[in-house]
């Protein structure tokens, strides 16, 4: 952002909330001083602002606006080890380690209506978003990208990017599928406090492990959920494999039948 930029009260707030400055950061963040003193302005972005910034960084890293990507194979080829490293570096740019995550999340409180904890398959989360939007105006989704500073080097996608290529592609697709909802202010993708505090992350995992070990009902419920989720994905994979191996005439007949076309 330009250091010479002058923000007026009726201008869109630079935090990316979508609100006017006077209804958003005025009295809380002096954006003119932030630009003038060349501070790290990303520290002051709203969750929506961070989401849009990160989506733009994804497009830049993958060079999606260059016209070079003309096929699915071209798109997949973009996910090199270096691209994976840059993308996870962008996670740190968007959510710097010194971010005050508690204050950032508290700022969303007046509008937040729920935290999505369901299946991250786009078909399932899309249904959840639609159903939720009937009753409320915003849904929080925890970012599927690993926060590099929260894991050991052997699991760090910046240090070991090769092992994260497939997952990164999947996560990017997930992000782009949610982007219209993000821009509309219906979805906000967040980080959790545990990302910024390894001890908190470890203690939380230990509490969860202990809670499940001491409660048979919870263990049984978790096992049922895991098995249902596993079956759902196995059924989807089997269907995909069936379609890939089926003759074109069979697929055409299925499509016509689903559209109610008969001969």
PDB file of C-alpha atoms in Angstrom:
ATOM      1  CA  UNK A   1       0.000   0.000   0.000  1.00  0.00           C
ATOM      2  CA  UNK A   2       1.197   3.523  -0.797  1.00  0.00           C
ATOM      3  CA  UNK A   3       2.828   5.524   2.002  1.00  0.00           C
ATOM      4  CA  UNK A   4       1.423   8.733   0.461  1.00  0.00           C
ATOM      5  CA  UNK A   5      -2.155   7.544   0.519  1.00  0.00           C
ATOM      6  CA  UNK A   6      -4.572   9.742   2.493  1.00  0.00           C
ATOM      7  CA  UNK A   7      -7.544   8.022   4.097  1.00  0.00           C
ATOM      8  CA  UNK A   8     -10.730  10.032   4.562  1.00  0.00           C
ATOM      9  CA  UNK A   9     -13.578   9.201   6.915  1.00  0.00           C
ATOM     10  CA  UNK A  10     -15.855   8.122   4.065  1.00  0.00           C
ATOM     11  CA  UNK A  11     -13.231   6.077   2.248  1.00  0.00           C
ATOM     12  CA  UNK A  12     -13.335   2.269   2.367  1.00  0.00           C
ATOM     13  CA  UNK A  13     -11.427   1.171   5.455  1.00  0.00           C
ATOM     14  CA  UNK A  14      -7.927  -0.073   4.523  1.00  0.00           C
ATOM     15  CA  UNK A  15      -8.378  -3.017   6.887  1.00  0.00           C
ATOM     16  CA  UNK A  16     -10.464  -4.691   4.188  1.00  0.00           C
ATOM     17  CA  UNK A  17     -13.653  -5.062   6.220  1.00  0.00           C
ATOM     18  CA  UNK A  18     -15.745  -3.570   3.424  1.00  0.00           C
ATOM     19  CA  UNK A  19     -16.988  -0.793   5.723  1.00  0.00           C
ATOM     20  CA  UNK A  20     -16.284   2.936   5.607  1.00  0.00           C
ATOM     21  CA  UNK A  21     -13.303   4.063   7.673  1.00  0.00           C
ATOM     22  CA  UNK A  22     -15.525   6.123  10.003  1.00  0.00           C
ATOM     23  CA  UNK A  23     -17.614   3.027  10.800  1.00  0.00           C
ATOM     24  CA  UNK A  24     -14.660   0.696  11.199  1.00  0.00           C
ATOM     25  CA  UNK A  25     -11.087   1.524  12.295  1.00  0.00           C
ATOM     26  CA  UNK A  26     -11.509   5.260  12.976  1.00  0.00           C
ATOM     27  CA  UNK A  27     -10.407   5.908  16.564  1.00  0.00           C
ATOM     28  CA  UNK A  28      -8.773   2.468  16.729  1.00  0.00           C
ATOM     29  CA  UNK A  29      -6.166   2.412  13.968  1.00  0.00           C
ATOM     30  CA  UNK A  30      -4.652   5.592  12.498  1.00  0.00           C
ATOM     31  CA  UNK A  31      -4.192   4.247   8.985  1.00  0.00           C
ATOM     32  CA  UNK A  32      -2.671   7.507   7.763  1.00  0.00           C
ATOM     33  CA  UNK A  33       0.063   7.129  10.374  1.00  0.00           C
ATOM     34  CA  UNK A  34       0.478   3.436   9.525  1.00  0.00           C
ATOM     35  CA  UNK A  35       1.155   4.312   5.867  1.00  0.00           C
ATOM     36  CA  UNK A  36       3.225   7.401   6.678  1.00  0.00           C
ATOM     37  CA  UNK A  37       5.520   5.555   9.088  1.00  0.00           C
ATOM     38  CA  UNK A  38       5.664   2.479   6.822  1.00  0.00           C
ATOM     39  CA  UNK A  39       4.501   0.110   9.556  1.00  0.00           C
ATOM     40  CA  UNK A  40       3.586  -3.504   8.804  1.00  0.00           C
ATOM     41  CA  UNK A  41       0.011  -2.724   7.726  1.00  0.00           C
ATOM     42  CA  UNK A  42      -0.876  -6.434   7.554  1.00  0.00           C
ATOM     43  CA  UNK A  43      -0.968  -6.471  11.358  1.00  0.00           C
ATOM     44  CA  UNK A  44      -4.004  -4.176  11.229  1.00  0.00           C
ATOM     45  CA  UNK A  45      -6.035  -5.989   8.572  1.00  0.00           C
ATOM     46  CA  UNK A  46      -9.463  -7.372   9.402  1.00  0.00           C
ATOM     47  CA  UNK A  47     -10.081 -11.084   8.884  1.00  0.00           C
ATOM     48  CA  UNK A  48     -11.822 -10.332   5.575  1.00  0.00           C
ATOM     49  CA  UNK A  49      -8.912  -8.109   4.573  1.00  0.00           C
ATOM     50  CA  UNK A  50      -6.440 -10.870   5.355  1.00  0.00           C
ATOM     51  CA  UNK A  51      -8.516 -13.373   3.398  1.00  0.00           C
ATOM     52  CA  UNK A  52      -8.616 -11.200   0.286  1.00  0.00           C
ATOM     53  CA  UNK A  53      -4.917 -10.376   0.587  1.00  0.00           C
ATOM     54  CA  UNK A  54      -4.063 -14.087   0.820  1.00  0.00           C
ATOM     55  CA  UNK A  55      -6.289 -14.992  -2.144  1.00  0.00           C
ATOM     56  CA  UNK A  56      -4.513 -12.335  -4.222  1.00  0.00           C
ATOM     57  CA  UNK A  57      -1.134 -13.726  -3.131  1.00  0.00           C
ATOM     58  CA  UNK A  58      -2.235 -17.200  -4.248  1.00  0.00           C
ATOM     59  CA  UNK A  59      -3.132 -15.840  -7.677  1.00  0.00           C
ATOM     60  CA  UNK A  60       0.223 -14.043  -7.919  1.00  0.00           C
ATOM     61  CA  UNK A  61       2.290 -17.049  -6.834  1.00  0.00           C
ATOM     62  CA  UNK A  62       0.489 -19.400  -9.224  1.00  0.00           C
ATOM     63  CA  UNK A  63       0.528 -16.758 -11.985  1.00  0.00           C
ATOM     64  CA  UNK A  64      -3.158 -17.280 -12.639  1.00  0.00           C
ATOM     65  CA  UNK A  65      -3.556 -13.938 -14.437  1.00  0.00           C
ATOM     66  CA  UNK A  66      -0.757 -14.439 -16.954  1.00  0.00           C
ATOM     67  CA  UNK A  67      -2.732 -16.507 -19.457  1.00  0.00           C
ATOM     68  CA  UNK A  68      -0.163 -19.294 -19.258  1.00  0.00           C
ATOM     69  CA  UNK A  69      -2.583 -21.747 -17.667  1.00  0.00           C
ATOM     70  CA  UNK A  70      -4.710 -23.243 -20.433  1.00  0.00           C
ATOM     71  CA  UNK A  71      -5.519 -26.692 -19.061  1.00  0.00           C
ATOM     72  CA  UNK A  72      -5.905 -28.695 -15.888  1.00  0.00           C
ATOM     73  CA  UNK A  73      -2.439 -30.189 -16.400  1.00  0.00           C
ATOM     74  CA  UNK A  74      -0.972 -26.652 -16.639  1.00  0.00           C
ATOM     75  CA  UNK A  75      -2.706 -25.754 -13.389  1.00  0.00           C
ATOM     76  CA  UNK A  76      -1.401 -28.831 -11.573  1.00  0.00           C
ATOM     77  CA  UNK A  77       2.097 -28.136 -12.869  1.00  0.00           C
ATOM     78  CA  UNK A  78       2.046 -24.790 -11.033  1.00  0.00           C
ATOM     79  CA  UNK A  79       2.247 -26.579  -7.702  1.00  0.00           C
ATOM     80  CA  UNK A  80       6.005 -26.963  -7.599  1.00  0.00           C
ATOM     81  CA  UNK A  81       7.935 -27.300  -4.357  1.00  0.00           C
ATOM     82  CA  UNK A  82       8.905 -23.640  -4.678  1.00  0.00           C
ATOM     83  CA  UNK A  83       5.264 -22.602  -5.118  1.00  0.00           C
ATOM     84  CA  UNK A  84       4.299 -24.605  -2.020  1.00  0.00           C
ATOM     85  CA  UNK A  85       7.059 -22.832  -0.096  1.00  0.00           C
ATOM     86  CA  UNK A  86       5.898 -19.408  -1.321  1.00  0.00           C
ATOM     87  CA  UNK A  87       2.255 -20.120  -0.552  1.00  0.00           C
ATOM     88  CA  UNK A  88       3.016 -21.068   3.034  1.00  0.00           C
ATOM     89  CA  UNK A  89       5.272 -18.048   3.273  1.00  0.00           C
ATOM     90  CA  UNK A  90       2.213 -16.027   2.259  1.00  0.00           C
ATOM     91  CA  UNK A  91       0.344 -17.606   5.185  1.00  0.00           C
ATOM     92  CA  UNK A  92       2.949 -16.028   7.471  1.00  0.00           C
ATOM     93  CA  UNK A  93       2.718 -12.702   5.601  1.00  0.00           C
ATOM     94  CA  UNK A  94      -1.046 -12.709   6.064  1.00  0.00           C
ATOM     95  CA  UNK A  95      -0.923 -13.783   9.691  1.00  0.00           C
ATOM     96  CA  UNK A  96       2.453 -12.557  11.050  1.00  0.00           C
ATOM     97  CA  UNK A  97       3.652 -14.376  14.186  1.00  0.00           C
ATOM     98  CA  UNK A  98       3.279 -11.175  16.209  1.00  0.00           C
ATOM     99  CA  UNK A  99      -0.413 -10.876  15.290  1.00  0.00           C
ATOM    100  CA  UNK A 100      -2.704 -10.298  18.266  1.00  0.00           C
ATOM    101  CA  UNK A 101      -4.991 -13.184  17.360  1.00  0.00           C
ATOM    102  CA  UNK A 102      -7.251 -12.663  20.376  1.00  0.00           C
ATOM    103  CA  UNK A 103      -8.006  -9.053  19.418  1.00  0.00           C
ATOM    104  CA  UNK A 104      -8.452 -10.000  15.762  1.00  0.00           C
ATOM    105  CA  UNK A 105     -11.028 -12.650  16.603  1.00  0.00           C
ATOM    106  CA  UNK A 106     -12.752 -10.414  19.156  1.00  0.00           C
ATOM    107  CA  UNK A 107     -13.218  -7.770  16.450  1.00  0.00           C
ATOM    108  CA  UNK A 108     -15.433 -10.197  14.541  1.00  0.00           C
ATOM    109  CA  UNK A 109     -17.675 -10.849  17.558  1.00  0.00           C
ATOM    110  CA  UNK A 110     -20.502  -8.375  16.754  1.00  0.00           C
ATOM    111  CA  UNK A 111     -21.143 -10.092  13.417  1.00  0.00           C
ATOM    112  CA  UNK A 112     -20.101 -13.697  13.981  1.00  0.00           C
ATOM    113  CA  UNK A 113     -22.835 -16.260  14.209  1.00  0.00           C
ATOM    114  CA  UNK A 114     -21.088 -19.609  14.055  1.00  0.00           C
ATOM    115  CA  UNK A 115     -17.964 -21.701  13.618  1.00  0.00           C
ATOM    116  CA  UNK A 116     -18.012 -24.349  10.892  1.00  0.00           C
ATOM    117  CA  UNK A 117     -16.672 -27.695  12.156  1.00  0.00           C
ATOM    118  CA  UNK A 118     -17.993 -30.018   9.462  1.00  0.00           C
ATOM    119  CA  UNK A 119     -16.552 -31.813   6.456  1.00  0.00           C
ATOM    120  CA  UNK A 120     -14.253 -29.622   4.328  1.00  0.00           C
ATOM    121  CA  UNK A 121     -15.338 -31.307   1.108  1.00  0.00           C
ATOM    122  CA  UNK A 122     -16.640 -28.410  -0.984  1.00  0.00           C
ATOM    123  CA  UNK A 123     -20.006 -30.099  -1.610  1.00  0.00           C
ATOM    124  CA  UNK A 124     -20.609 -30.423   2.126  1.00  0.00           C
ATOM    125  CA  UNK A 125     -19.329 -27.023   3.226  1.00  0.00           C
ATOM    126  CA  UNK A 126     -21.342 -25.334   0.452  1.00  0.00           C
ATOM    127  CA  UNK A 127     -24.522 -26.889   1.832  1.00  0.00           C
ATOM    128  CA  UNK A 128     -23.545 -25.815   5.325  1.00  0.00           C
ATOM    129  CA  UNK A 129     -22.951 -22.238   4.176  1.00  0.00           C
ATOM    130  CA  UNK A 130     -26.279 -22.034   2.359  1.00  0.00           C
ATOM    131  CA  UNK A 131     -28.211 -23.463   5.283  1.00  0.00           C
ATOM    132  CA  UNK A 132     -26.416 -21.247   7.777  1.00  0.00           C
ATOM    133  CA  UNK A 133     -26.897 -18.064   5.711  1.00  0.00           C
ATOM    134  CA  UNK A 134     -30.663 -18.447   6.034  1.00  0.00           C
ATOM    135  CA  UNK A 135     -30.460 -17.797   9.778  1.00  0.00           C
ATOM    136  CA  UNK A 136     -27.356 -15.625  10.240  1.00  0.00           C
ATOM    137  CA  UNK A 137     -24.917 -13.394   8.390  1.00  0.00           C
ATOM    138  CA  UNK A 138     -21.467 -14.894   8.900  1.00  0.00           C
ATOM    139  CA  UNK A 139     -19.655 -18.184   9.331  1.00  0.00           C
ATOM    140  CA  UNK A 140     -16.080 -18.736  10.509  1.00  0.00           C
ATOM    141  CA  UNK A 141     -13.987 -21.461   8.886  1.00  0.00           C
ATOM    142  CA  UNK A 142     -10.599 -22.535  10.247  1.00  0.00           C
ATOM    143  CA  UNK A 143      -7.906 -22.291   7.560  1.00  0.00           C
ATOM    144  CA  UNK A 144      -6.841 -25.755   6.323  1.00  0.00           C
ATOM    145  CA  UNK A 145      -3.304 -24.522   5.581  1.00  0.00           C
ATOM    146  CA  UNK A 146      -0.681 -25.539   8.127  1.00  0.00           C
ATOM    147  CA  UNK A 147       0.687 -22.546  10.019  1.00  0.00           C
ATOM    148  CA  UNK A 148       4.428 -23.042   9.456  1.00  0.00           C
ATOM    149  CA  UNK A 149       5.538 -21.598  12.799  1.00  0.00           C
ATOM    150  CA  UNK A 150       3.336 -23.993  14.759  1.00  0.00           C
ATOM    151  CA  UNK A 151       5.014 -27.259  13.669  1.00  0.00           C
ATOM    152  CA  UNK A 152       8.441 -28.842  13.851  1.00  0.00           C
ATOM    153  CA  UNK A 153      10.783 -28.568  10.862  1.00  0.00           C
ATOM    154  CA  UNK A 154      10.072 -32.085   9.610  1.00  0.00           C
ATOM    155  CA  UNK A 155       6.393 -31.130   9.248  1.00  0.00           C
ATOM    156  CA  UNK A 156       6.986 -27.555   8.105  1.00  0.00           C
ATOM    157  CA  UNK A 157       5.810 -26.963   4.504  1.00  0.00           C
ATOM    158  CA  UNK A 158       8.379 -24.196   4.050  1.00  0.00           C
ATOM    159  CA  UNK A 159      11.243 -26.493   5.074  1.00  0.00           C
ATOM    160  CA  UNK A 160       9.813 -29.668   3.473  1.00  0.00           C
ATOM    161  CA  UNK A 161       7.526 -28.408   0.684  1.00  0.00           C
ATOM    162  CA  UNK A 162       7.658 -31.506  -1.504  1.00  0.00           C
ATOM    163  CA  UNK A 163       5.482 -33.562   0.829  1.00  0.00           C
ATOM    164  CA  UNK A 164       2.770 -30.864   0.825  1.00  0.00           C
ATOM    165  CA  UNK A 165       2.253 -30.452  -2.926  1.00  0.00           C
ATOM    166  CA  UNK A 166      -0.983 -32.467  -3.191  1.00  0.00           C
ATOM    167  CA  UNK A 167      -2.481 -31.002  -0.012  1.00  0.00           C
ATOM    168  CA  UNK A 168      -1.571 -27.483  -1.099  1.00  0.00           C
ATOM    169  CA  UNK A 169      -3.394 -27.950  -4.406  1.00  0.00           C
ATOM    170  CA  UNK A 170      -6.430 -29.204  -2.522  1.00  0.00           C
ATOM    171  CA  UNK A 171      -6.297 -26.273  -0.084  1.00  0.00           C
ATOM    172  CA  UNK A 172      -5.967 -23.710  -2.877  1.00  0.00           C
ATOM    173  CA  UNK A 173      -9.015 -25.170  -4.627  1.00  0.00           C
ATOM    174  CA  UNK A 174     -10.867 -24.966  -1.323  1.00  0.00           C
ATOM    175  CA  UNK A 175      -9.895 -21.297  -0.920  1.00  0.00           C
ATOM    176  CA  UNK A 176     -10.915 -20.283  -4.421  1.00  0.00           C
ATOM    177  CA  UNK A 177     -14.241 -22.090  -4.091  1.00  0.00           C
ATOM    178  CA  UNK A 178     -14.978 -20.005  -0.961  1.00  0.00           C
ATOM    179  CA  UNK A 179     -13.734 -16.706  -2.407  1.00  0.00           C
ATOM    180  CA  UNK A 180     -17.159 -15.398  -3.576  1.00  0.00           C
ATOM    181  CA  UNK A 181     -18.521 -16.033  -0.072  1.00  0.00           C
ATOM    182  CA  UNK A 182     -15.465 -14.313   1.453  1.00  0.00           C
ATOM    183  CA  UNK A 183     -15.832 -11.240  -0.751  1.00  0.00           C
ATOM    184  CA  UNK A 184     -19.523 -11.061   0.167  1.00  0.00           C
ATOM    185  CA  UNK A 185     -18.604 -11.074   3.867  1.00  0.00           C
ATOM    186  CA  UNK A 186     -20.473 -14.316   4.551  1.00  0.00           C
ATOM    187  CA  UNK A 187     -17.378 -16.443   5.187  1.00  0.00           C
ATOM    188  CA  UNK A 188     -14.245 -15.534   7.150  1.00  0.00           C
ATOM    189  CA  UNK A 189     -11.299 -17.922   7.171  1.00  0.00           C
ATOM    190  CA  UNK A 190      -9.467 -17.675  10.481  1.00  0.00           C
ATOM    191  CA  UNK A 191      -6.409 -18.952  12.311  1.00  0.00           C
ATOM    192  CA  UNK A 192      -6.748 -20.294  15.857  1.00  0.00           C
ATOM    193  CA  UNK A 193      -4.857 -19.066  18.947  1.00  0.00           C
ATOM    194  CA  UNK A 194      -3.030 -22.409  19.045  1.00  0.00           C
ATOM    195  CA  UNK A 195      -1.250 -21.471  15.800  1.00  0.00           C
ATOM    196  CA  UNK A 196       0.575 -18.718  17.650  1.00  0.00           C
ATOM    197  CA  UNK A 197       1.301 -20.647  20.850  1.00  0.00           C
ATOM    198  CA  UNK A 198       2.801 -24.139  20.588  1.00  0.00           C
ATOM    199  CA  UNK A 199       2.231 -24.811  24.260  1.00  0.00           C
ATOM    200  CA  UNK A 200      -1.449 -23.931  23.935  1.00  0.00           C
ATOM    201  CA  UNK A 201      -1.694 -26.269  20.946  1.00  0.00           C
ATOM    202  CA  UNK A 202      -0.056 -29.128  22.856  1.00  0.00           C
ATOM    203  CA  UNK A 203      -2.129 -28.569  25.993  1.00  0.00           C
ATOM    204  CA  UNK A 204      -5.324 -28.488  23.948  1.00  0.00           C
ATOM    205  CA  UNK A 205      -4.458 -31.777  22.245  1.00  0.00           C
ATOM    206  CA  UNK A 206      -3.649 -33.365  25.584  1.00  0.00           C
ATOM    207  CA  UNK A 207      -6.939 -32.205  27.106  1.00  0.00           C
ATOM    208  CA  UNK A 208      -8.858 -33.599  24.152  1.00  0.00           C
ATOM    209  CA  UNK A 209      -7.003 -36.908  24.317  1.00  0.00           C
ATOM    210  CA  UNK A 210      -7.653 -37.234  28.047  1.00  0.00           C
ATOM    211  CA  UNK A 211     -11.318 -36.277  27.672  1.00  0.00           C
ATOM    212  CA  UNK A 212     -11.880 -38.974  25.041  1.00  0.00           C
ATOM    213  CA  UNK A 213      -9.947 -41.610  26.969  1.00  0.00           C
ATOM    214  CA  UNK A 214     -12.109 -41.040  30.052  1.00  0.00           C
ATOM    215  CA  UNK A 215     -15.451 -40.974  28.240  1.00  0.00           C
ATOM    216  CA  UNK A 216     -16.485 -44.105  26.383  1.00  0.00           C
ATOM    217  CA  UNK A 217     -19.514 -42.391  24.817  1.00  0.00           C
ATOM    218  CA  UNK A 218     -17.272 -39.779  23.233  1.00  0.00           C
ATOM    219  CA  UNK A 219     -14.904 -42.460  21.943  1.00  0.00           C
ATOM    220  CA  UNK A 220     -17.793 -44.400  20.426  1.00  0.00           C
ATOM    221  CA  UNK A 221     -19.257 -41.262  18.847  1.00  0.00           C
ATOM    222  CA  UNK A 222     -15.864 -40.304  17.403  1.00  0.00           C
ATOM    223  CA  UNK A 223     -15.401 -43.787  15.947  1.00  0.00           C
ATOM    224  CA  UNK A 224     -18.836 -43.673  14.320  1.00  0.00           C
ATOM    225  CA  UNK A 225     -18.076 -40.226  12.852  1.00  0.00           C
ATOM    226  CA  UNK A 226     -14.721 -41.389  11.494  1.00  0.00           C
ATOM    227  CA  UNK A 227     -16.231 -44.482   9.911  1.00  0.00           C
ATOM    228  CA  UNK A 228     -19.092 -42.502   8.349  1.00  0.00           C
ATOM    229  CA  UNK A 229     -16.659 -39.954   6.961  1.00  0.00           C
ATOM    230  CA  UNK A 230     -14.383 -42.696   5.641  1.00  0.00           C
ATOM    231  CA  UNK A 231     -17.304 -44.465   3.944  1.00  0.00           C
ATOM    232  CA  UNK A 232     -18.506 -41.212   2.406  1.00  0.00           C
ATOM    233  CA  UNK A 233     -15.128 -40.536   0.810  1.00  0.00           C
ATOM    234  CA  UNK A 234     -14.615 -44.154  -0.253  1.00  0.00           C
ATOM    235  CA  UNK A 235     -18.030 -44.170  -1.944  1.00  0.00           C
ATOM    236  CA  UNK A 236     -17.177 -40.938  -3.747  1.00  0.00           C
ATOM    237  CA  UNK A 237     -13.820 -42.330  -4.884  1.00  0.00           C
ATOM    238  CA  UNK A 238     -15.437 -45.553  -6.093  1.00  0.00           C
ATOM    239  CA  UNK A 239     -18.015 -43.577  -8.079  1.00  0.00           C
ATOM    240  CA  UNK A 240     -15.272 -41.479  -9.678  1.00  0.00           C
ATOM    241  CA  UNK A 241     -13.332 -44.592 -10.630  1.00  0.00           C
ATOM    242  CA  UNK A 242     -16.504 -46.129 -12.088  1.00  0.00           C
ATOM    243  CA  UNK A 243     -17.095 -43.082 -14.273  1.00  0.00           C
ATOM    244  CA  UNK A 244     -13.482 -42.959 -15.416  1.00  0.00           C
ATOM    245  CA  UNK A 245     -13.604 -46.569 -16.526  1.00  0.00           C
ATOM    246  CA  UNK A 246     -17.086 -46.560 -18.040  1.00  0.00           C
ATOM    247  CA  UNK A 247     -17.777 -46.261 -21.805  1.00  0.00           C
ATOM    248  CA  UNK A 248     -18.857 -42.838 -23.059  1.00  0.00           C
ATOM    249  CA  UNK A 249     -22.217 -44.256 -24.150  1.00  0.00           C
ATOM    250  CA  UNK A 250     -22.950 -45.402 -20.582  1.00  0.00           C
ATOM    251  CA  UNK A 251     -22.100 -41.983 -19.134  1.00  0.00           C
ATOM    252  CA  UNK A 252     -24.233 -40.232 -21.753  1.00  0.00           C
ATOM    253  CA  UNK A 253     -27.161 -42.508 -20.882  1.00  0.00           C
ATOM    254  CA  UNK A 254     -26.787 -41.712 -17.154  1.00  0.00           C
ATOM    255  CA  UNK A 255     -26.772 -37.981 -17.870  1.00  0.00           C
ATOM    256  CA  UNK A 256     -29.884 -38.223 -20.021  1.00  0.00           C
ATOM    257  CA  UNK A 257     -31.673 -40.307 -17.409  1.00  0.00           C
ATOM    258  CA  UNK A 258     -30.794 -37.786 -14.694  1.00  0.00           C
ATOM    259  CA  UNK A 259     -32.269 -35.037 -16.862  1.00  0.00           C
ATOM    260  CA  UNK A 260     -35.431 -37.017 -17.419  1.00  0.00           C
ATOM    261  CA  UNK A 261     -34.677 -37.701 -21.084  1.00  0.00           C
ATOM    262  CA  UNK A 262     -35.945 -41.061 -22.317  1.00  0.00           C
ATOM    263  CA  UNK A 263     -36.039 -42.777 -25.713  1.00  0.00           C
TER     264      UNK A 263
END
